[in-house]
Amino acid sequence: KNGADVWICFEGPYRACMAAAVPRAHLGGGWVPLEAPVIMAMLELASCCATDNVWDLGCGDARALHMAVRSPFSAAAATGIELDPEVAARAATARAEGALAGSEANVIARIIVGDAADEELLTGTGISEATLVVLFVTPGLLGALAPLLRKLCSPACRVIAATHSFDAAWQPVAQRVVGEDGELPGGLRRTIRLWRVSDCPL
């Protein structure tokens, strides 16, 4: 349990992964923490709400999930998949950029250690029930995920991503730039984009 708020439930070959690398089905990269204002803007653009089952593929320390299950979003369920077991373990004590401050939540956040582009893993852990998928990953992983999301997720599922985009054939339904008002350090700007799975031609 994480403090008095979010329960963290690890699934998958967690202890085994501490000693052995998880096979990759894509060209991935190391974890880069996403800024809290960007996560907030992503959840707002996606209209995250109390009926959502939120999945974060490449979730890092699960900071986006922590924010999604709290007010004003109050998502009903949260699942993250993270390749690096040491990074995933940080979810149990995360206090990332104030993401855990504020109202309490009683949602069980599942953190699954594994490759987010593994179709068998995604199928077996229930991504078909996702209503919102959150992404901050490399272009290589985005490319691997697009056909999997189209195949495995509901057509009504929304997908929100920061910085990188899917192939131009899959057009976003909305986008905005975060950082234009100076809310990110060093003048950083990140573009966030929202898609519907039903629009994916890949």
Tab-separated table of C-alpha atoms in Angstrom:
chain	number	residue	atom	x	y	z
A	1	LYS	CA	0.000	0.000	0.000
A	2	ASN	CA	1.235	3.480	-0.851
A	3	GLY	CA	0.638	5.641	2.232
A	4	ALA	CA	-3.101	5.920	2.852
A	5	ASP	CA	-4.064	6.476	-0.732
A	6	VAL	CA	-3.416	4.257	-3.749
A	7	TRP	CA	-2.937	0.537	-3.418
A	8	ILE	CA	-0.196	-0.875	-5.654
A	9	CYS	CA	-0.536	-4.472	-6.826
A	10	PHE	CA	2.411	-5.928	-8.726
A	11	GLU	CA	1.673	-8.676	-11.216
A	12	GLY	CA	3.734	-10.719	-13.620
A	13	PRO	CA	7.287	-12.078	-13.290
A	14	TYR	CA	8.334	-9.263	-10.983
A	15	ARG	CA	10.915	-11.050	-8.823
A	16	ALA	CA	12.308	-12.978	-11.775
A	17	CYS	CA	12.681	-9.765	-13.730
A	18	MET	CA	14.931	-8.361	-11.043
A	19	ALA	CA	17.617	-10.753	-12.233
A	20	ALA	CA	16.722	-11.208	-15.900
A	21	ALA	CA	15.820	-8.767	-18.633
A	22	VAL	CA	12.328	-8.875	-20.083
A	23	PRO	CA	12.359	-9.646	-23.847
A	24	ARG	CA	11.631	-6.617	-26.025
A	25	ALA	CA	9.383	-6.684	-29.079
A	26	HIS	CA	10.386	-3.159	-30.090
A	27	LEU	CA	13.123	-0.544	-29.937
A	28	GLY	CA	12.516	1.100	-26.584
A	29	GLY	CA	14.348	3.603	-24.445
A	30	GLY	CA	15.062	4.402	-20.830
A	31	TRP	CA	12.422	5.907	-18.592
A	32	VAL	CA	12.096	9.710	-18.697
A	33	PRO	CA	9.799	11.225	-16.030
A	34	LEU	CA	6.935	13.192	-17.553
A	35	GLU	CA	6.186	16.571	-16.020
A	36	ALA	CA	3.048	16.832	-13.876
A	37	PRO	CA	1.552	19.748	-15.883
A	38	VAL	CA	1.817	17.638	-19.046
A	39	ILE	CA	0.075	14.676	-17.412
A	40	MET	CA	-2.676	16.948	-16.136
A	41	ALA	CA	-3.146	18.420	-19.613
A	42	MET	CA	-3.250	14.935	-21.160
A	43	LEU	CA	-5.954	13.734	-18.793
A	44	GLU	CA	-7.931	16.923	-19.362
A	45	LEU	CA	-7.671	16.687	-23.158
A	46	ALA	CA	-8.786	13.055	-22.991
A	47	SER	CA	-11.715	13.983	-20.700
A	48	CYS	CA	-10.650	11.363	-18.162
A	49	CYS	CA	-13.524	10.687	-15.773
A	50	ALA	CA	-14.917	8.409	-13.076
A	51	THR	CA	-16.019	5.723	-15.548
A	52	ASP	CA	-12.595	5.326	-17.152
A	53	ASN	CA	-10.351	2.281	-17.025
A	54	VAL	CA	-6.967	3.906	-17.596
A	55	TRP	CA	-3.932	2.043	-18.943
A	56	ASP	CA	-0.422	3.493	-19.132
A	57	LEU	CA	1.903	1.530	-21.414
A	58	GLY	CA	5.460	2.295	-20.367
A	59	CYS	CA	4.176	3.693	-17.081
A	60	GLY	CA	7.485	4.325	-15.321
A	61	ASP	CA	6.759	5.099	-11.667
A	62	ALA	CA	3.009	5.225	-12.438
A	63	ARG	CA	2.724	8.963	-11.876
A	64	ALA	CA	0.065	9.305	-14.607
A	65	LEU	CA	-2.004	6.548	-13.007
A	66	HIS	CA	-1.716	8.182	-9.596
A	67	MET	CA	-3.091	11.397	-11.055
A	68	ALA	CA	-5.829	9.664	-13.042
A	69	VAL	CA	-7.418	8.018	-9.999
A	70	ARG	CA	-7.577	11.262	-8.040
A	71	SER	CA	-9.871	14.250	-8.235
A	72	PRO	CA	-10.802	15.820	-10.551
A	73	PHE	CA	-10.534	12.719	-12.747
A	74	SER	CA	-11.275	9.872	-10.279
A	75	ALA	CA	-10.791	7.045	-12.779
A	76	ALA	CA	-12.413	3.762	-11.796
A	77	ALA	CA	-9.403	1.542	-12.559
A	78	ALA	CA	-5.718	1.925	-13.397
A	79	THR	CA	-3.202	-0.452	-14.937
A	80	GLY	CA	0.394	0.221	-15.909
A	81	ILE	CA	2.944	-1.870	-17.793
A	82	GLU	CA	6.628	-1.104	-17.302
A	83	LEU	CA	9.594	-2.971	-18.767
A	84	ASP	CA	12.128	-2.013	-16.086
A	85	PRO	CA	11.335	-3.711	-12.756
A	86	GLU	CA	13.393	-1.243	-10.744
A	87	VAL	CA	11.503	1.697	-12.230
A	88	ALA	CA	8.180	-0.085	-11.714
A	89	ALA	CA	9.044	-0.627	-8.060
A	90	ARG	CA	9.159	3.146	-7.563
A	91	ALA	CA	5.387	3.223	-8.014
A	92	ALA	CA	5.002	1.958	-4.461
A	93	THR	CA	6.574	5.096	-2.989
A	94	ALA	CA	6.120	7.670	-5.751
A	95	ARG	CA	5.556	11.269	-4.787
A	96	ALA	CA	6.398	12.508	-8.260
A	97	GLU	CA	6.131	16.283	-8.631
A	98	GLY	CA	3.200	16.465	-6.242
A	99	ALA	CA	1.138	13.896	-8.165
A	100	LEU	CA	0.011	12.273	-4.922
A	101	ALA	CA	-0.937	15.469	-3.143
A	102	GLY	CA	-4.574	16.353	-2.698
A	103	SER	CA	-7.623	14.158	-2.449
A	104	GLU	CA	-7.473	10.499	-1.573
A	105	ALA	CA	-8.237	7.545	-3.817
A	106	ASN	CA	-9.171	3.956	-3.061
A	107	VAL	CA	-8.364	2.446	-6.440
A	108	ILE	CA	-6.105	-0.558	-6.869
A	109	ALA	CA	-3.428	0.338	-9.418
A	110	ARG	CA	-1.983	-2.731	-11.094
A	111	ILE	CA	1.653	-2.428	-12.133
A	112	ILE	CA	2.657	-5.219	-14.491
A	113	VAL	CA	6.329	-5.782	-15.260
A	114	GLY	CA	6.727	-6.694	-18.900
A	115	ASP	CA	6.935	-5.481	-22.481
A	116	ALA	CA	4.075	-3.146	-23.371
A	117	ALA	CA	4.299	-4.315	-27.002
A	118	ASP	CA	3.804	-7.988	-26.094
A	119	GLU	CA	0.432	-8.952	-27.594
A	120	GLU	CA	0.059	-12.003	-25.363
A	121	LEU	CA	0.718	-9.929	-22.253
A	122	LEU	CA	-1.737	-7.215	-23.293
A	123	THR	CA	-4.414	-9.780	-24.101
A	124	GLY	CA	-3.917	-11.753	-20.913
A	125	THR	CA	-4.019	-8.725	-18.632
A	126	GLY	CA	-7.254	-7.321	-20.045
A	127	ILE	CA	-6.425	-4.310	-22.189
A	128	SER	CA	-9.665	-4.946	-24.058
A	129	GLU	CA	-11.378	-3.293	-21.067
A	130	ALA	CA	-9.357	-0.073	-21.376
A	131	THR	CA	-11.275	3.103	-22.129
A	132	LEU	CA	-8.221	5.393	-22.071
A	133	VAL	CA	-4.605	4.548	-22.909
A	134	VAL	CA	-1.861	6.973	-21.833
A	135	LEU	CA	1.494	6.982	-23.649
A	136	PHE	CA	4.831	8.724	-23.269
A	137	VAL	CA	7.124	6.389	-25.181
A	138	THR	CA	9.588	6.287	-28.040
A	139	PRO	CA	8.503	6.467	-31.687
A	140	GLY	CA	9.598	2.846	-32.051
A	141	LEU	CA	7.248	1.679	-29.338
A	142	LEU	CA	4.431	3.835	-30.703
A	143	GLY	CA	4.831	2.153	-34.063
A	144	ALA	CA	4.663	-1.282	-32.458
A	145	LEU	CA	1.629	-0.358	-30.371
A	146	ALA	CA	-0.614	1.120	-33.071
A	147	PRO	CA	-1.742	-2.172	-34.659
A	148	LEU	CA	-2.020	-3.815	-31.245
A	149	LEU	CA	-4.299	-1.078	-29.934
A	150	ARG	CA	-6.433	-1.357	-33.074
A	151	LYS	CA	-6.673	-5.133	-32.657
A	152	LEU	CA	-7.102	-5.441	-28.899
A	153	CYS	CA	-8.898	-2.325	-27.671
A	154	SER	CA	-12.506	-1.257	-28.011
A	155	PRO	CA	-13.174	1.073	-30.967
A	156	ALA	CA	-14.398	3.644	-28.437
A	157	CYS	CA	-11.120	3.612	-26.508
A	158	ARG	CA	-9.192	6.903	-26.527
A	159	VAL	CA	-5.420	7.135	-26.783
A	160	ILE	CA	-3.470	10.134	-25.497
A	161	ALA	CA	0.270	10.585	-26.088
A	162	ALA	CA	2.913	13.171	-25.275
A	163	THR	CA	5.673	14.427	-27.582
A	164	HIS	CA	5.707	11.706	-30.232
A	165	SER	CA	2.950	10.790	-32.680
A	166	PHE	CA	1.685	7.731	-34.498
A	167	ASP	CA	2.036	7.357	-38.250
A	168	ALA	CA	0.441	10.248	-40.130
A	169	ALA	CA	-2.228	7.874	-41.440
A	170	TRP	CA	-3.762	7.858	-37.938
A	171	GLN	CA	-4.871	11.421	-37.447
A	172	PRO	CA	-5.508	12.824	-33.948
A	173	VAL	CA	-8.911	14.223	-33.090
A	174	ALA	CA	-7.408	16.903	-30.841
A	175	GLN	CA	-4.017	18.247	-29.816
A	176	ARG	CA	-2.409	21.074	-27.879
A	177	VAL	CA	1.025	22.315	-26.879
A	178	VAL	CA	1.919	22.344	-23.187
A	179	GLY	CA	4.547	24.854	-22.078
A	180	GLU	CA	3.572	27.880	-24.103
A	181	ASP	CA	2.695	29.698	-20.881
A	182	GLY	CA	5.988	28.841	-19.222
A	183	GLU	CA	4.615	26.056	-17.007
A	184	LEU	CA	7.480	23.713	-17.930
A	185	PRO	CA	11.127	24.217	-16.930
A	186	GLY	CA	13.698	25.625	-19.316
A	187	GLY	CA	11.155	26.754	-21.869
A	188	LEU	CA	10.306	23.140	-22.677
A	189	ARG	CA	7.238	22.504	-24.810
A	190	ARG	CA	5.474	19.204	-25.343
A	191	THR	CA	2.758	18.463	-27.877
A	192	ILE	CA	0.008	16.164	-26.659
A	193	ARG	CA	-2.371	14.405	-29.064
A	194	LEU	CA	-5.626	12.494	-28.680
A	195	TRP	CA	-6.807	9.678	-30.937
A	196	ARG	CA	-9.746	7.280	-31.125
A	197	VAL	CA	-8.973	3.607	-31.714
A	198	SER	CA	-11.838	3.436	-34.214
A	199	ASP	CA	-9.924	5.861	-36.462
A	200	CYS	CA	-6.749	3.752	-36.568
A	201	PRO	CA	-6.084	2.436	-40.099
A	202	LEU	CA	-2.897	0.555	-39.153
